[in-house]
Amino acid sequence: MAIRPVLRMGDARLLQCAGLVGSFGSDELHKLLVDMRDTMQALEGVGLAAPQLGVGLRVVIFGVQKSSRYPDAETVPETVLINPVITPLDDQTEQAWEGCLSLPGLRGLVPRFQNIRYQGYDENGTPIDRTVSGFHARVVQHECDHLDGMLYPARIQDITQFGYTEELFSESEA
Ligand code: NI
């Protein structure tokens, strides 16, 4: 059990494509997930991908009960998602502000598919198959992007809508 340092943008490991998990229920996988949970909770994140800890495996965790980082966000069930596959259900996209533990202090306005199906496995190899929308869909897309070496700034369409949280929201919503 350990809180581990989260790699920050600029570290080349965040740009690599992660590999498939080949076996479930191993001690190694279990330890990785414990560290990911500890780290995400300590930093009050809503999600974390294994590559952010320097581990090149297709493993993400996410979940939102009530977050100080996203006070108005809907809740998302605590989930371990391994070897995920995302299928957009239509062409509908929406823009919303995102942050990332690999870019501390920053926010950007990012387009995401509004309605998706995602499939994968939990830590025991049990299949997961969900159809979700809105914030839940956004979190999954953000985390799974990390598995393909993609950070959210690469998706920003209007780069003026990217900056330090304290400056962007200094007047209205902090
Ligand atoms: Ni992130």
PDB file of C-alpha atoms and ligand atoms in Angstrom:
ATOM      1  CA  MET A   1       0.000   0.000   0.000  1.00  0.00           C
ATOM      2  CA  ALA A   2       1.511   3.244  -1.066  1.00  0.00           C
ATOM      3  CA  ILE A   3       0.807   6.621  -2.460  1.00  0.00           C
ATOM      4  CA  ARG A   4       3.005   6.826  -5.531  1.00  0.00           C
ATOM      5  CA  PRO A   5       4.123   9.889  -7.497  1.00  0.00           C
ATOM      6  CA  VAL A   6       1.926  10.716 -10.481  1.00  0.00           C
ATOM      7  CA  LEU A   7       3.859  11.369 -13.684  1.00  0.00           C
ATOM      8  CA  ARG A   8       3.347  14.859 -15.070  1.00  0.00           C
ATOM      9  CA  MET A   9       2.888  15.988 -18.645  1.00  0.00           C
ATOM     10  CA  GLY A  10       6.285  16.044 -20.323  1.00  0.00           C
ATOM     11  CA  ASP A  11       7.237  12.600 -19.067  1.00  0.00           C
ATOM     12  CA  ALA A  12       7.555  10.433 -22.185  1.00  0.00           C
ATOM     13  CA  ARG A  13       5.920   7.469 -20.447  1.00  0.00           C
ATOM     14  CA  LEU A  14       2.572   9.308 -20.572  1.00  0.00           C
ATOM     15  CA  LEU A  15       2.738   9.254 -24.373  1.00  0.00           C
ATOM     16  CA  GLN A  16       3.178   5.507 -24.761  1.00  0.00           C
ATOM     17  CA  CYS A  17       0.485   3.030 -25.695  1.00  0.00           C
ATOM     18  CA  ALA A  18      -0.129   0.668 -22.765  1.00  0.00           C
ATOM     19  CA  GLY A  19      -0.214  -3.121 -23.132  1.00  0.00           C
ATOM     20  CA  LEU A  20      -3.083  -5.526 -22.492  1.00  0.00           C
ATOM     21  CA  VAL A  21      -3.347  -7.228 -19.117  1.00  0.00           C
ATOM     22  CA  GLY A  22      -2.856 -10.932 -19.764  1.00  0.00           C
ATOM     23  CA  SER A  23      -3.934 -12.501 -16.468  1.00  0.00           C
ATOM     24  CA  PHE A  24      -6.301 -11.467 -13.695  1.00  0.00           C
ATOM     25  CA  GLY A  25      -6.120 -11.996  -9.967  1.00  0.00           C
ATOM     26  CA  SER A  26      -2.331 -11.817  -9.715  1.00  0.00           C
ATOM     27  CA  ASP A  27      -0.559 -10.312  -6.706  1.00  0.00           C
ATOM     28  CA  GLU A  28       1.129  -7.850  -9.029  1.00  0.00           C
ATOM     29  CA  LEU A  29      -2.191  -6.588 -10.376  1.00  0.00           C
ATOM     30  CA  HIS A  30      -3.669  -6.434  -6.889  1.00  0.00           C
ATOM     31  CA  LYS A  31      -0.738  -4.368  -5.578  1.00  0.00           C
ATOM     32  CA  LEU A  32      -0.965  -2.014  -8.543  1.00  0.00           C
ATOM     33  CA  LEU A  33      -4.676  -1.436  -7.871  1.00  0.00           C
ATOM     34  CA  VAL A  34      -4.105  -0.779  -4.176  1.00  0.00           C
ATOM     35  CA  ASP A  35      -1.464   1.811  -5.037  1.00  0.00           C
ATOM     36  CA  MET A  36      -3.707   3.372  -7.683  1.00  0.00           C
ATOM     37  CA  ARG A  37      -6.604   3.685  -5.203  1.00  0.00           C
ATOM     38  CA  ASP A  38      -4.364   5.089  -2.462  1.00  0.00           C
ATOM     39  CA  THR A  39      -2.855   7.614  -4.850  1.00  0.00           C
ATOM     40  CA  MET A  40      -6.170   8.687  -6.367  1.00  0.00           C
ATOM     41  CA  GLN A  41      -7.769   9.160  -2.961  1.00  0.00           C
ATOM     42  CA  ALA A  42      -4.818  11.092  -1.566  1.00  0.00           C
ATOM     43  CA  LEU A  43      -4.958  13.513  -4.476  1.00  0.00           C
ATOM     44  CA  GLU A  44      -8.779  13.639  -4.537  1.00  0.00           C
ATOM     45  CA  GLY A  45      -8.874  12.554  -8.155  1.00  0.00           C
ATOM     46  CA  VAL A  46     -11.919  11.091  -9.867  1.00  0.00           C
ATOM     47  CA  GLY A  47      -9.863   8.681 -11.930  1.00  0.00           C
ATOM     48  CA  LEU A  48      -6.379   7.365 -12.517  1.00  0.00           C
ATOM     49  CA  ALA A  49      -4.749   5.287 -15.234  1.00  0.00           C
ATOM     50  CA  ALA A  50      -1.838   2.910 -14.641  1.00  0.00           C
ATOM     51  CA  PRO A  51       0.467   4.783 -17.065  1.00  0.00           C
ATOM     52  CA  GLN A  52       0.209   7.805 -14.758  1.00  0.00           C
ATOM     53  CA  LEU A  53       2.166   5.726 -12.214  1.00  0.00           C
ATOM     54  CA  GLY A  54       4.618   4.659 -14.906  1.00  0.00           C
ATOM     55  CA  VAL A  55       2.979   1.248 -15.400  1.00  0.00           C
ATOM     56  CA  GLY A  56       2.298   0.459 -19.050  1.00  0.00           C
ATOM     57  CA  LEU A  57      -0.817  -1.661 -18.589  1.00  0.00           C
ATOM     58  CA  ARG A  58      -4.419  -1.103 -19.715  1.00  0.00           C
ATOM     59  CA  VAL A  59      -5.809  -0.533 -16.246  1.00  0.00           C
ATOM     60  CA  VAL A  60      -7.897   2.429 -15.094  1.00  0.00           C
ATOM     61  CA  ILE A  61      -9.842   3.198 -11.960  1.00  0.00           C
ATOM     62  CA  PHE A  62     -12.480   5.864 -11.457  1.00  0.00           C
ATOM     63  CA  GLY A  63     -15.355   6.785  -9.229  1.00  0.00           C
ATOM     64  CA  VAL A  64     -17.034   9.845  -7.832  1.00  0.00           C
ATOM     65  CA  GLN A  65     -18.911  10.016  -4.594  1.00  0.00           C
ATOM     66  CA  LYS A  66     -18.636  13.712  -3.944  1.00  0.00           C
ATOM     67  CA  SER A  67     -15.490  15.485  -5.056  1.00  0.00           C
ATOM     68  CA  SER A  68     -14.175  18.877  -4.058  1.00  0.00           C
ATOM     69  CA  ARG A  69     -12.580  19.001  -7.504  1.00  0.00           C
ATOM     70  CA  TYR A  70     -15.983  18.587  -9.198  1.00  0.00           C
ATOM     71  CA  PRO A  71     -18.553  19.745  -6.636  1.00  0.00           C
ATOM     72  CA  ASP A  72     -21.454  19.764  -9.089  1.00  0.00           C
ATOM     73  CA  ALA A  73     -20.649  16.444 -10.703  1.00  0.00           C
ATOM     74  CA  GLU A  74     -22.984  13.506 -10.725  1.00  0.00           C
ATOM     75  CA  THR A  75     -21.803  10.374  -8.951  1.00  0.00           C
ATOM     76  CA  VAL A  76     -20.016   7.551 -10.764  1.00  0.00           C
ATOM     77  CA  PRO A  77     -19.647   4.041  -9.303  1.00  0.00           C
ATOM     78  CA  GLU A  78     -16.210   3.064  -8.020  1.00  0.00           C
ATOM     79  CA  THR A  79     -14.856   0.970 -10.875  1.00  0.00           C
ATOM     80  CA  VAL A  80     -11.754  -0.981 -11.838  1.00  0.00           C
ATOM     81  CA  LEU A  81     -11.687  -1.286 -15.621  1.00  0.00           C
ATOM     82  CA  ILE A  82      -9.108  -3.432 -17.386  1.00  0.00           C
ATOM     83  CA  ASN A  83      -8.515  -3.819 -21.128  1.00  0.00           C
ATOM     84  CA  PRO A  84     -11.367  -1.398 -21.874  1.00  0.00           C
ATOM     85  CA  VAL A  85     -13.115  -0.917 -25.186  1.00  0.00           C
ATOM     86  CA  ILE A  86     -15.225   2.202 -25.756  1.00  0.00           C
ATOM     87  CA  THR A  87     -17.923   2.419 -28.398  1.00  0.00           C
ATOM     88  CA  PRO A  88     -19.603   5.793 -29.009  1.00  0.00           C
ATOM     89  CA  LEU A  89     -23.359   5.284 -29.418  1.00  0.00           C
ATOM     90  CA  ASP A  90     -23.900   8.301 -31.672  1.00  0.00           C
ATOM     91  CA  ASP A  91     -22.113  11.398 -32.970  1.00  0.00           C
ATOM     92  CA  GLN A  92     -23.285  13.660 -30.169  1.00  0.00           C
ATOM     93  CA  THR A  93     -20.469  15.431 -28.327  1.00  0.00           C
ATOM     94  CA  GLU A  94     -20.368  18.002 -25.581  1.00  0.00           C
ATOM     95  CA  GLN A  95     -17.722  20.332 -24.211  1.00  0.00           C
ATOM     96  CA  ALA A  96     -16.888  20.477 -20.512  1.00  0.00           C
ATOM     97  CA  TRP A  97     -13.987  21.426 -18.276  1.00  0.00           C
ATOM     98  CA  GLU A  98     -11.527  18.702 -17.410  1.00  0.00           C
ATOM     99  CA  GLY A  99      -8.517  18.425 -15.200  1.00  0.00           C
ATOM    100  CA  CYS A 100      -5.938  15.689 -14.798  1.00  0.00           C
ATOM    101  CA  LEU A 101      -3.633  14.658 -11.982  1.00  0.00           C
ATOM    102  CA  SER A 102      -0.788  14.725 -14.530  1.00  0.00           C
ATOM    103  CA  LEU A 103      -1.443  18.450 -15.149  1.00  0.00           C
ATOM    104  CA  PRO A 104      -1.950  19.800 -11.647  1.00  0.00           C
ATOM    105  CA  GLY A 105      -3.608  23.193 -11.397  1.00  0.00           C
ATOM    106  CA  LEU A 106      -4.788  23.265 -15.015  1.00  0.00           C
ATOM    107  CA  ARG A 107      -8.172  22.937 -16.704  1.00  0.00           C
ATOM    108  CA  GLY A 108      -9.250  22.727 -20.304  1.00  0.00           C
ATOM    109  CA  LEU A 109     -12.518  22.674 -22.223  1.00  0.00           C
ATOM    110  CA  VAL A 110     -12.618  19.250 -23.884  1.00  0.00           C
ATOM    111  CA  PRO A 111     -15.134  17.720 -26.304  1.00  0.00           C
ATOM    112  CA  ARG A 112     -16.234  14.160 -25.533  1.00  0.00           C
ATOM    113  CA  PHE A 113     -18.854  11.761 -26.798  1.00  0.00           C
ATOM    114  CA  GLN A 114     -21.987  12.176 -24.756  1.00  0.00           C
ATOM    115  CA  ASN A 115     -23.226   8.594 -24.955  1.00  0.00           C
ATOM    116  CA  ILE A 116     -20.956   5.563 -24.916  1.00  0.00           C
ATOM    117  CA  ARG A 117     -20.881   1.871 -24.223  1.00  0.00           C
ATOM    118  CA  TYR A 118     -17.793   0.586 -22.446  1.00  0.00           C
ATOM    119  CA  GLN A 119     -16.663  -2.941 -21.934  1.00  0.00           C
ATOM    120  CA  GLY A 120     -13.768  -4.543 -20.116  1.00  0.00           C
ATOM    121  CA  TYR A 121     -13.000  -6.561 -17.014  1.00  0.00           C
ATOM    122  CA  ASP A 122     -12.678  -5.992 -13.304  1.00  0.00           C
ATOM    123  CA  GLU A 123      -9.640  -7.157 -11.330  1.00  0.00           C
ATOM    124  CA  ASN A 124     -10.997 -10.723 -11.107  1.00  0.00           C
ATOM    125  CA  GLY A 125     -11.683 -10.998 -14.808  1.00  0.00           C
ATOM    126  CA  THR A 126     -15.432 -10.484 -14.470  1.00  0.00           C
ATOM    127  CA  PRO A 127     -16.794  -8.751 -17.574  1.00  0.00           C
ATOM    128  CA  ILE A 128     -18.073  -5.180 -17.311  1.00  0.00           C
ATOM    129  CA  ASP A 129     -20.507  -3.862 -19.924  1.00  0.00           C
ATOM    130  CA  ARG A 130     -22.169  -0.499 -19.326  1.00  0.00           C
ATOM    131  CA  THR A 131     -23.983   2.128 -21.327  1.00  0.00           C
ATOM    132  CA  VAL A 132     -23.486   5.583 -19.841  1.00  0.00           C
ATOM    133  CA  SER A 133     -23.690   9.267 -20.661  1.00  0.00           C
ATOM    134  CA  GLY A 134     -22.592  12.691 -19.536  1.00  0.00           C
ATOM    135  CA  PHE A 135     -19.977  13.007 -16.816  1.00  0.00           C
ATOM    136  CA  HIS A 136     -19.627   9.243 -16.343  1.00  0.00           C
ATOM    137  CA  ALA A 137     -18.926   8.873 -20.067  1.00  0.00           C
ATOM    138  CA  ARG A 138     -16.459  11.758 -19.923  1.00  0.00           C
ATOM    139  CA  VAL A 139     -14.463  10.251 -17.056  1.00  0.00           C
ATOM    140  CA  VAL A 140     -14.183   6.906 -18.842  1.00  0.00           C
ATOM    141  CA  GLN A 141     -13.055   8.539 -22.091  1.00  0.00           C
ATOM    142  CA  HIS A 142     -10.478  10.663 -20.263  1.00  0.00           C
ATOM    143  CA  GLU A 143      -8.994   7.722 -18.366  1.00  0.00           C
ATOM    144  CA  CYS A 144      -8.940   5.413 -21.370  1.00  0.00           C
ATOM    145  CA  ASP A 145      -7.169   8.087 -23.424  1.00  0.00           C
ATOM    146  CA  HIS A 146      -4.248   7.679 -21.013  1.00  0.00           C
ATOM    147  CA  LEU A 147      -3.908   4.063 -22.193  1.00  0.00           C
ATOM    148  CA  ASP A 148      -3.249   5.314 -25.714  1.00  0.00           C
ATOM    149  CA  GLY A 149      -0.791   7.988 -24.639  1.00  0.00           C
ATOM    150  CA  MET A 150      -3.294  10.803 -25.065  1.00  0.00           C
ATOM    151  CA  LEU A 151      -3.562  13.712 -22.635  1.00  0.00           C
ATOM    152  CA  TYR A 152      -6.589  16.004 -22.719  1.00  0.00           C
ATOM    153  CA  PRO A 153      -4.793  19.118 -24.080  1.00  0.00           C
ATOM    154  CA  ALA A 154      -4.437  17.239 -27.374  1.00  0.00           C
ATOM    155  CA  ARG A 155      -8.250  17.245 -27.666  1.00  0.00           C
ATOM    156  CA  ILE A 156      -8.843  20.901 -26.860  1.00  0.00           C
ATOM    157  CA  GLN A 157     -10.331  22.673 -29.887  1.00  0.00           C
ATOM    158  CA  ASP A 158     -10.060  26.264 -28.638  1.00  0.00           C
ATOM    159  CA  ILE A 159      -6.705  26.634 -26.919  1.00  0.00           C
ATOM    160  CA  THR A 160      -7.861  29.880 -25.267  1.00  0.00           C
ATOM    161  CA  GLN A 161     -10.029  27.595 -23.130  1.00  0.00           C
ATOM    162  CA  PHE A 162      -7.014  26.079 -21.377  1.00  0.00           C
ATOM    163  CA  GLY A 163      -5.199  27.445 -18.385  1.00  0.00           C
ATOM    164  CA  TYR A 164      -4.675  27.595 -14.675  1.00  0.00           C
ATOM    165  CA  THR A 165      -7.819  26.955 -12.675  1.00  0.00           C
ATOM    166  CA  GLU A 166      -7.152  29.942 -10.411  1.00  0.00           C
ATOM    167  CA  GLU A 167      -7.026  32.292 -13.394  1.00  0.00           C
ATOM    168  CA  LEU A 168      -9.818  30.772 -15.481  1.00  0.00           C
ATOM    169  CA  PHE A 169     -12.363  30.797 -12.686  1.00  0.00           C
ATOM    170  CA  SER A 170     -11.098  33.670 -10.575  1.00  0.00           C
ATOM    171  CA  GLU A 171     -14.401  35.564 -10.759  1.00  0.00           C
ATOM    172  CA  SER A 172     -17.048  32.881 -10.776  1.00  0.00           C
ATOM    173  CA  GLU A 173     -16.561  29.207 -10.034  1.00  0.00           C
ATOM    174  CA  ALA A 174     -13.296  28.395  -8.277  1.00  0.00           C
TER     175      ALA A 174
HETATM  176 NI    NI B   1      -5.885  12.239 -16.528  1.00  0.00          NI
END
